XYZ file of C-alpha atoms in Angstrom:
606
model
C 0.000 0.000 0.000
C 1.317 3.470 -0.896
C 1.293 5.991 1.943
C 3.437 8.892 0.849
C 3.435 12.651 1.148
C 1.908 14.495 -1.814
C 3.895 17.607 -2.764
C 3.684 20.189 -5.520
C 4.367 23.848 -6.170
C 4.480 26.181 -3.171
C 1.684 28.763 -3.469
C 0.381 31.163 -0.857
C -1.117 34.572 -0.234
C 0.008 38.161 -0.356
C -0.245 40.094 2.912
C 1.170 43.266 4.364
C 3.733 42.421 7.049
C 4.717 45.735 8.563
C 5.178 44.297 12.066
C 7.506 41.349 12.600
C 6.290 38.878 15.201
C 8.728 35.990 14.798
C 6.982 32.628 14.659
C 3.549 34.310 14.380
C 4.477 36.015 11.124
C 4.321 32.772 9.203
C 1.445 32.736 6.701
C 3.168 31.837 3.412
C 3.165 34.494 0.750
C 3.504 34.376 -2.999
C 1.462 35.811 -5.834
C -2.185 34.936 -5.207
C -4.762 36.962 -3.316
C -7.192 35.442 -0.832
C -10.040 35.422 -3.353
C -7.878 33.833 -6.045
C -6.508 31.126 -3.771
C -9.882 29.952 -2.501
C -11.762 30.283 -5.758
C -10.949 26.983 -7.422
C -10.135 23.507 -6.184
C -6.824 23.591 -8.028
C -5.449 26.694 -6.298
C -6.778 25.560 -2.908
C -5.082 22.193 -3.365
C -1.789 23.890 -4.080
C -2.119 25.835 -0.850
C -2.830 22.581 1.015
C 0.153 20.924 -0.630
C 2.315 23.748 0.669
C 1.179 22.812 4.185
C 2.215 19.221 3.471
C 5.699 20.447 2.565
C 6.520 20.930 6.262
C 6.568 17.158 6.842
C 10.205 16.465 7.851
C 12.683 15.197 5.299
C 14.931 13.305 7.696
C 17.265 12.175 4.906
C 18.451 15.805 4.700
C 20.094 15.881 8.136
C 23.520 16.701 6.740
C 22.162 20.253 6.303
C 19.308 20.582 8.812
C 19.000 24.364 8.418
C 17.813 24.365 4.817
C 14.033 24.528 5.102
C 13.094 20.837 4.915
C 12.622 20.390 8.664
C 15.355 17.788 8.879
C 16.486 17.312 12.445
C 19.870 16.658 14.000
C 18.553 13.407 15.441
C 20.830 10.755 13.917
C 24.191 12.479 14.207
C 23.372 13.943 17.624
C 22.421 10.591 19.140
C 24.939 8.132 20.538
C 24.484 5.958 17.452
C 26.205 8.041 14.770
C 28.444 10.938 13.761
C 28.888 12.963 10.558
C 32.438 13.502 9.355
C 31.913 17.080 8.216
C 32.447 19.854 10.755
C 29.753 22.027 9.209
C 27.062 19.534 10.182
C 25.098 21.051 13.029
C 24.608 17.729 14.794
C 28.320 17.910 15.556
C 27.765 21.298 17.202
C 25.060 19.741 19.366
C 27.455 16.978 20.372
C 30.014 19.402 21.781
C 27.457 21.749 23.325
C 28.093 24.534 20.814
C 24.517 25.649 20.153
C 21.993 27.997 21.722
C 18.735 29.877 21.268
C 20.126 31.747 18.238
C 21.345 28.684 16.322
C 19.977 28.391 12.794
C 18.335 24.974 12.981
C 16.660 25.849 16.296
C 14.998 28.865 14.697
C 14.158 27.037 11.464
C 12.503 24.118 13.222
C 10.389 26.420 15.395
C 9.427 28.827 12.608
C 8.742 26.222 9.925
C 6.344 24.193 12.021
C 4.496 27.272 13.205
C 4.292 28.342 9.572
C 2.633 25.016 8.790
C 0.316 25.376 11.795
C -0.817 28.881 10.863
C -1.248 27.952 7.222
C -3.352 24.921 8.198
C -5.619 27.077 10.351
C -5.924 29.616 7.540
C -6.806 26.861 5.078
C -9.455 25.429 7.417
C -11.021 28.869 7.818
C -11.237 29.500 4.067
C -11.674 26.187 2.197
C -15.479 26.506 2.403
C -15.199 29.491 0.040
C -14.175 27.224 -2.829
C -17.136 26.637 -5.123
C -15.605 25.478 -8.393
C -15.028 21.773 -9.159
C -15.316 20.544 -5.574
C -17.807 18.450 -3.630
C -18.809 18.839 0.031
C -17.110 15.496 0.745
C -13.791 16.705 -0.656
C -14.059 19.948 1.282
C -14.528 18.000 4.520
C -11.620 15.697 3.703
C -9.237 18.534 2.863
C -10.216 20.481 5.981
C -9.433 17.458 8.129
C -6.154 16.780 6.361
C -5.107 20.296 7.347
C -6.415 19.716 10.873
C -4.348 16.535 11.211
C -1.228 18.179 9.787
C -1.588 21.046 12.235
C -1.688 18.615 15.167
C 1.254 16.629 13.760
C 3.336 19.807 13.574
C 2.474 20.576 17.190
C 3.701 17.096 18.086
C 7.029 17.726 16.358
C 7.385 21.027 18.236
C 6.541 19.520 21.625
C 8.914 16.613 21.041
C 11.846 19.017 20.676
C 10.915 22.108 22.701
C 8.577 20.756 25.370
C 5.350 22.692 26.080
C 4.610 25.282 23.396
C 2.016 27.937 22.555
C -1.249 26.437 21.276
C -2.845 28.884 18.854
C -6.093 26.960 18.363
C -8.213 27.892 15.361
C -7.383 31.585 15.529
C -5.136 33.001 12.851
C -3.345 36.111 14.064
C -3.367 38.680 11.293
C 0.176 39.352 10.052
C -0.315 43.116 10.378
C -1.588 42.952 13.972
C 0.530 44.990 16.416
C 2.991 42.880 18.396
C 1.532 44.063 21.694
C -1.780 42.442 20.735
C -0.301 38.972 20.348
C 1.443 38.317 23.656
C 0.855 34.619 24.301
C 1.979 32.232 27.065
C 3.005 28.609 26.665
C 0.418 25.911 27.349
C 1.249 23.143 29.815
C 2.563 19.823 28.567
C -0.694 18.081 29.422
C -2.692 20.771 27.614
C -0.484 20.381 24.546
C -0.869 16.604 24.507
C -4.626 16.789 25.104
C -4.973 19.246 22.221
C -2.831 17.169 19.840
C -4.704 13.973 20.713
C -8.187 15.458 20.442
C -7.433 17.223 17.161
C -6.015 14.052 15.619
C -8.967 11.994 16.796
C -11.457 14.525 15.412
C -9.622 14.762 12.099
C -9.278 10.985 11.755
C -13.041 10.554 12.080
C -13.395 12.378 8.761
C -10.454 10.868 6.904
C -10.365 7.702 4.771
C -8.636 4.558 5.987
C -6.975 4.018 2.618
C -6.536 6.183 -0.450
C -9.466 6.256 -2.827
C -7.176 6.168 -5.880
C -3.589 6.693 -7.001
C -3.970 10.482 -6.988
C -4.618 10.412 -3.236
C -1.855 8.101 -2.056
C 0.073 10.897 -0.402
C -2.723 12.421 1.606
C -3.076 12.061 5.357
C -5.386 9.184 6.217
C -6.930 7.824 9.389
C -4.033 5.554 10.337
C -1.418 8.264 9.804
C -3.291 10.784 11.933
C -3.981 8.414 14.817
C -0.375 7.160 14.908
C 0.734 10.607 16.086
C -1.893 10.545 18.830
C -0.196 7.413 20.155
C 3.246 8.963 20.032
C 2.030 12.033 21.911
C 0.643 9.825 24.690
C 3.913 7.873 24.913
C 5.906 11.099 25.148
C 3.653 12.463 27.900
C 4.002 9.267 29.960
C 7.800 9.187 29.753
C 10.073 10.342 32.623
C 11.056 13.577 30.861
C 7.510 14.929 31.221
C 5.932 12.696 33.857
C 6.935 14.033 37.271
C 10.290 15.493 36.176
C 11.431 17.697 39.055
C 14.381 18.896 36.979
C 11.791 21.012 35.130
C 10.247 22.448 38.299
C 11.364 25.938 37.284
C 9.573 25.734 33.929
C 6.636 27.972 34.760
C 4.791 30.748 32.996
C 5.188 34.238 34.432
C 1.897 33.855 36.276
C 3.335 30.828 38.093
C 1.569 28.164 36.020
C 3.551 24.894 36.113
C 4.202 23.659 32.566
C 5.408 20.131 33.387
C 3.742 18.037 36.080
C 5.907 17.475 39.154
C 4.101 14.305 40.219
C 4.506 10.945 38.475
C 1.169 9.758 37.095
C 1.241 6.054 36.194
C -2.181 6.351 34.546
C -0.476 8.137 31.648
C 1.245 4.855 30.777
C -2.125 3.088 30.880
C -3.650 5.748 28.642
C -0.827 5.165 26.171
C -0.898 1.354 26.237
C -4.693 1.285 25.834
C -4.468 3.633 22.849
C -1.762 1.524 21.199
C -3.764 -1.666 21.733
C -6.877 -0.100 20.209
C -4.848 1.111 17.219
C -3.320 -2.318 16.623
C -6.752 -3.936 16.867
C -8.118 -1.474 14.321
C -5.282 -1.413 11.800
C -3.040 -4.479 12.185
C -2.947 -6.586 10.078
C -5.907 -5.299 8.053
C -4.157 -2.085 6.960
C -0.549 -2.338 8.184
C 1.654 -5.339 8.982
C 5.261 -6.303 9.644
C 7.110 -6.578 6.356
C 8.342 -10.091 5.588
C 10.143 -11.289 2.477
C 11.198 -14.684 1.133
C 14.412 -15.464 -0.685
C 14.574 -16.767 -4.253
C 13.722 -20.275 -3.059
C 10.570 -19.120 -1.334
C 12.033 -19.392 2.181
C 11.503 -16.569 4.672
C 14.619 -14.378 4.879
C 15.145 -12.208 7.973
C 17.995 -10.398 6.224
C 15.931 -9.482 3.151
C 12.958 -8.601 5.336
C 14.974 -6.147 7.400
C 16.893 -4.759 4.424
C 14.169 -4.422 1.816
C 11.706 -2.879 4.228
C 13.555 0.354 3.413
C 13.901 -0.326 -0.312
C 10.402 -1.563 -1.206
C 8.569 1.747 -1.153
C 5.068 0.276 -1.389
C 5.243 -2.142 1.525
C 2.564 -2.563 4.181
C 4.742 -1.781 7.199
C 5.002 1.925 6.433
C 2.491 4.030 8.340
C 3.938 7.500 7.710
C 6.636 8.631 5.297
C 7.743 11.486 3.084
C 8.088 10.728 -0.615
C 9.872 13.937 -1.571
C 12.911 12.977 0.470
C 16.640 13.546 -0.033
C 17.488 9.902 -0.627
C 20.278 10.726 -3.072
C 22.085 12.827 -0.482
C 21.595 10.201 2.204
C 22.914 7.426 -0.055
C 25.988 9.545 -0.783
C 26.601 9.492 2.985
C 26.029 5.735 3.186
C 28.195 4.766 0.192
C 31.927 4.380 1.029
C 34.522 6.433 -0.787
C 35.796 3.426 -2.798
C 38.770 5.173 -4.345
C 39.269 4.317 -8.013
C 35.872 2.683 -8.456
C 32.999 3.701 -10.735
C 31.079 6.811 -9.721
C 27.951 4.705 -9.103
C 29.725 2.991 -6.213
C 31.819 5.895 -5.008
C 30.340 8.083 -2.273
C 31.616 9.668 0.920
C 30.930 7.234 3.753
C 30.400 10.371 5.813
C 27.711 9.049 8.165
C 29.520 6.901 10.718
C 28.145 4.434 13.239
C 29.619 4.571 16.731
C 31.248 1.598 18.415
C 28.502 1.733 21.027
C 25.830 1.249 18.363
C 27.823 -1.544 16.693
C 28.120 -3.303 20.047
C 24.358 -2.965 20.645
C 23.468 -5.464 17.915
C 22.847 -8.993 19.137
C 24.773 -12.102 18.224
C 23.140 -14.568 15.839
C 22.073 -16.615 18.884
C 20.014 -13.635 20.111
C 22.268 -12.789 23.044
C 23.929 -9.454 23.716
C 27.692 -9.465 23.270
C 28.127 -9.100 27.049
C 25.919 -12.108 27.889
C 27.495 -15.342 29.061
C 27.565 -17.852 26.233
C 27.144 -15.255 23.485
C 30.249 -16.459 21.626
C 31.483 -12.897 21.105
C 35.219 -12.637 20.386
C 37.314 -9.529 20.822
C 40.412 -10.389 18.799
C 41.587 -12.154 15.671
C 40.069 -12.595 12.218
C 38.152 -15.327 10.401
C 37.273 -15.990 6.763
C 33.551 -15.345 7.043
C 30.620 -15.009 4.650
C 27.813 -13.139 6.413
C 24.170 -13.373 5.448
C 23.503 -11.306 2.330
C 27.123 -11.259 1.168
C 28.180 -12.855 -2.132
C 31.547 -14.005 -0.780
C 33.633 -14.648 2.319
C 36.251 -12.120 3.417
C 38.768 -11.954 6.217
C 36.623 -10.495 8.989
C 37.484 -9.137 12.422
C 35.986 -11.623 14.876
C 33.901 -8.963 16.613
C 31.743 -8.859 13.485
C 31.412 -12.611 12.973
C 28.164 -14.437 13.765
C 26.176 -11.303 14.436
C 22.426 -11.066 13.881
C 21.020 -10.220 10.393
C 20.200 -6.638 11.385
C 23.895 -5.989 12.017
C 24.709 -6.748 8.384
C 21.724 -4.671 7.208
C 22.802 -1.651 9.257
C 26.608 -1.592 9.271
C 29.333 -1.453 6.630
C 32.559 -2.597 8.294
C 36.150 -3.046 7.140
C 36.548 -5.774 4.503
C 32.824 -6.196 3.945
C 31.444 -6.552 0.410
C 29.607 -3.524 -0.966
C 25.923 -3.845 -1.892
C 26.213 -2.653 -5.506
C 27.815 -5.569 -7.350
C 27.195 -4.196 -10.862
C 30.929 -3.775 -11.390
C 31.981 -6.858 -9.441
C 32.389 -7.435 -5.730
C 33.909 -4.318 -4.167
C 35.588 -4.810 -0.808
C 35.328 -1.741 1.438
C 38.635 -0.992 3.181
C 38.401 1.514 6.029
C 41.891 1.346 7.494
C 43.846 4.597 7.037
C 45.255 3.818 3.579
C 42.375 1.630 2.444
C 40.147 2.534 -0.498
C 37.712 4.251 1.917
C 40.155 5.251 4.641
C 40.963 8.618 6.175
C 44.219 9.188 4.288
C 42.575 8.178 1.013
C 39.246 9.995 1.276
C 40.439 13.348 2.545
C 37.205 14.934 3.802
C 35.146 11.850 2.941
C 35.663 8.950 5.331
C 34.178 7.324 8.409
C 35.382 8.910 11.639
C 34.651 5.668 13.509
C 35.691 2.983 11.032
C 32.040 1.987 10.547
C 29.565 3.386 7.997
C 25.810 3.399 8.400
C 24.245 1.112 5.772
C 20.530 1.106 6.664
C 18.185 2.293 3.878
C 20.951 1.960 1.263
C 19.762 0.716 -2.127
C 21.445 -1.959 -4.195
C 22.363 0.146 -7.206
C 23.641 3.615 -8.068
C 23.619 5.896 -5.005
C 22.260 8.688 -7.237
C 18.649 7.730 -6.636
C 15.917 10.294 -6.080
C 12.673 8.364 -5.810
C 12.421 6.624 -2.456
C 10.609 7.824 0.662
C 11.916 8.538 4.121
C 9.993 6.384 6.596
C 8.804 8.395 9.604
C 6.780 5.743 11.440
C 6.278 2.055 10.845
C 4.806 -1.070 12.413
C 8.091 -2.110 14.050
C 8.109 1.207 15.893
C 4.418 0.792 16.739
C 4.961 -2.618 18.349
C 7.966 -1.461 20.367
C 6.130 1.635 21.557
C 3.226 -0.556 22.641
C 5.292 -3.039 24.637
C 7.182 -0.227 26.362
C 3.951 1.441 27.473
C 2.428 -1.902 28.448
C 5.431 -2.916 30.550
C 5.142 0.346 32.472
C 1.365 0.185 32.912
C 0.721 -3.558 33.225
C 3.959 -5.486 33.775
C 3.641 -9.171 32.974
C 0.878 -8.697 30.415
C 1.086 -11.482 27.808
C 1.057 -8.972 24.936
C 4.528 -7.767 25.898
C 6.205 -10.991 24.800
C 3.825 -11.492 21.885
C 4.718 -8.231 20.189
C 8.349 -8.075 21.285
C 8.863 -11.564 19.898
C 7.296 -10.616 16.573
C 10.121 -8.105 16.144
C 12.795 -10.658 17.071
C 11.249 -13.388 14.924
C 11.234 -11.136 11.867
C 14.866 -10.289 12.622
C 15.775 -13.995 12.612
C 16.970 -14.318 16.211
C 15.635 -16.503 19.046
C 12.554 -15.177 20.794
C 11.984 -14.852 24.540
C 10.191 -17.727 26.273
C 10.652 -21.137 27.803
C 10.443 -23.336 24.732
C 13.187 -25.064 22.771
C 15.439 -22.600 20.965
C 14.165 -19.640 22.977
C 15.977 -17.330 25.373
C 14.597 -17.172 28.933
C 12.187 -14.261 29.167
C 12.953 -11.379 31.553
C 11.122 -12.051 34.815
C 10.866 -8.553 36.327
C 9.562 -5.222 35.096
C 13.051 -3.720 35.264
C 14.590 -6.594 33.297
C 11.860 -6.384 30.679
C 12.332 -2.631 30.426
C 16.019 -3.224 29.690
C 15.198 -5.877 27.092
C 12.723 -3.570 25.356
C 15.212 -0.720 25.295
C 17.893 -2.968 23.831
C 15.486 -4.107 21.120
C 14.503 -0.529 20.292
C 18.133 0.485 19.925
C 18.735 -2.277 17.396
C 15.464 -2.444 15.462
C 15.070 1.335 15.141
C 18.739 2.245 14.687
C 19.352 5.314 12.489
C 15.603 6.012 12.184
C 15.553 9.210 14.262
C 14.281 7.385 17.335
C 17.313 6.906 19.575
C 17.821 10.661 20.078
C 14.350 11.058 21.538
C 14.432 7.772 23.466
C 17.509 8.771 25.464
C 15.958 12.128 26.230
C 12.455 11.051 27.186
C 13.970 8.290 29.378
C 16.296 10.915 30.947
C 19.444 8.876 30.325
C 21.177 11.179 27.818
C 23.462 12.613 30.492
C 25.052 9.149 30.463
C 24.623 8.017 26.855
C 25.459 11.321 25.140
C 28.057 12.726 27.505
C 31.783 11.993 27.639
C 34.016 9.927 25.343
C 32.554 8.327 22.216
C 34.378 5.420 20.614
C 35.129 4.015 17.198
C 38.142 2.293 15.647
C 41.538 3.902 15.138
C 40.971 5.273 11.641
C 44.382 6.974 11.505
C 46.110 3.577 11.491
C 46.429 0.581 9.185
C 46.015 -3.037 10.283
C 46.215 -4.322 12.943
C 46.247 -1.051 14.937
C 43.111 0.034 13.051
C 41.091 -2.451 15.144
C 41.959 -0.644 18.400
C 38.976 0.930 20.136
C 39.648 4.693 20.103
C 37.936 7.872 21.323
C 36.859 10.022 18.387
C 34.978 12.720 20.323
C 34.212 13.905 23.839
C 30.558 14.915 23.900
C 28.866 17.458 26.136
C 25.368 16.941 27.480
C 23.906 18.738 30.486
C 20.374 18.934 31.864
C 19.477 21.936 29.730
C 20.072 19.900 26.575
C 17.030 17.707 27.168
C 14.945 20.429 25.539
C 15.662 22.740 22.626
C 15.775 26.412 23.631
C 12.952 28.648 22.429
C 14.432 31.028 19.811
C 15.665 34.201 21.483
C 13.814 36.516 19.136
C 10.480 35.049 20.173
C 11.235 35.081 23.882
C 12.298 38.713 23.526
C 9.248 39.790 21.512
C 6.607 37.938 23.542
C 6.483 39.202 27.109
C 4.526 36.111 28.225
C 6.927 33.585 26.684
C 9.302 31.860 29.095
C 12.563 30.211 28.072
C 13.413 26.581 28.782
C 15.572 26.020 31.885
C 19.286 26.613 31.468
C 19.138 28.533 28.200
């Protein structure tokens, strides 16, 4: 089923903007007047498509301050690092960012632009009389309503409690003193997001009516963000976090609850269960693929999930994504090879993320009996590879997802059009630091997930924003917190492991003993999330909403010794010392908006 974002020409309205009000001055402007824009279905649709354009393009994270709402999430998490110093995720990692930083302002302004435009569209779409039916008008109005709530979710996820504008559109020429607005509380924000998404979903189709509507927001897309908002609200960052006790409006209103409320976990788990009952497997399902002999292949299932752009696992994605740029980052330098197989290898996986992947027997590398080896090499042919190569023993007998996610030294490259290319990441190797100049892996590992099999210059594949694997792992996390021991926890956690081709948790033959306490299960779920959702813009927010980033994202980060050749290359080496303090759990509100709105309060520490 196709579920992609529909984008066309940006068109808006012409307004006088004599007074600048920061994020409130965000109605898009172009050449059309109000009457022209809402006269025909065609011009109204182009305005709506402009609202859709704010959906994040997370493949564009190399340059997050370029208007596509790409975050810093992958490179600023403990799973990865970009080689290039200009990448703003690297500034986040060393604490060199503040309330005036470009991507902070862009993220805030762009989403409020989408919010204001959605409200404006909802207020005016009824004026369209040409070539439109009442049913289409209702659908389009609710698409805008859902998008508005989704953009609030993205804001809250990064900044914490924000200003909820409701249905009112502040006129761009209104005096600044007339638009002084305070932040809503976290619970008010979540309640608004959830209710708006639920109301919009009631008037949206479950599936697209035809090919021309495949990109439009549907019921399942809208309601999936309601779930994520509930999960965020239940998490330690916002559920009784006394570190945010000082986050109050100027009238003393507390913006984040100071008392832990376990019922928020129950609200979340119940909502996830209802969603799964409604949509899985009738609308969405875990992607599974057989090999050429008709036998189920965990490796192909985990790899091609990100290549097969019409698969049933995808709940939300953006079609107009920067896949070519991302594949340039995923393709090693491969000095002397054809341009189709020669990229930069500039998005590196950390040693910590590499170590997080399980062994083929389903155990963590630190578990007794895992079989993990720390030294030596072996001639080894991993799943999915056309040939055996001399492989460092740390990478031998790992689970299929390891080989889907990580390009390591002496592994065979995916594009075999010009023969089997062996990627060499030691200093003088074909993709090493001395060879690549500015294009190399700073850790000795390159992210491979979502890489296609052919030329990296591809421009027609979506960026997945939410999928069934994420849905299941969200559900079991919420369920373990609300109802520990519930049978569904193992059912859905094991579906993820089974698809990945590793032993499931249980007491039967070939299974791994299931965690017996809530704490042990929480750890198991978190380990599974880190592996299954690696490099999908999830880890950044997980470490923050769990309040563990002061440990995971602070201090020395390790890779291999990329300045050396073999065998010294294999030495675990610090590549960066990261800085994370309590203030970094939330983005700062842009300074210009705090300064222009007398009721706006800044996040603690900024």
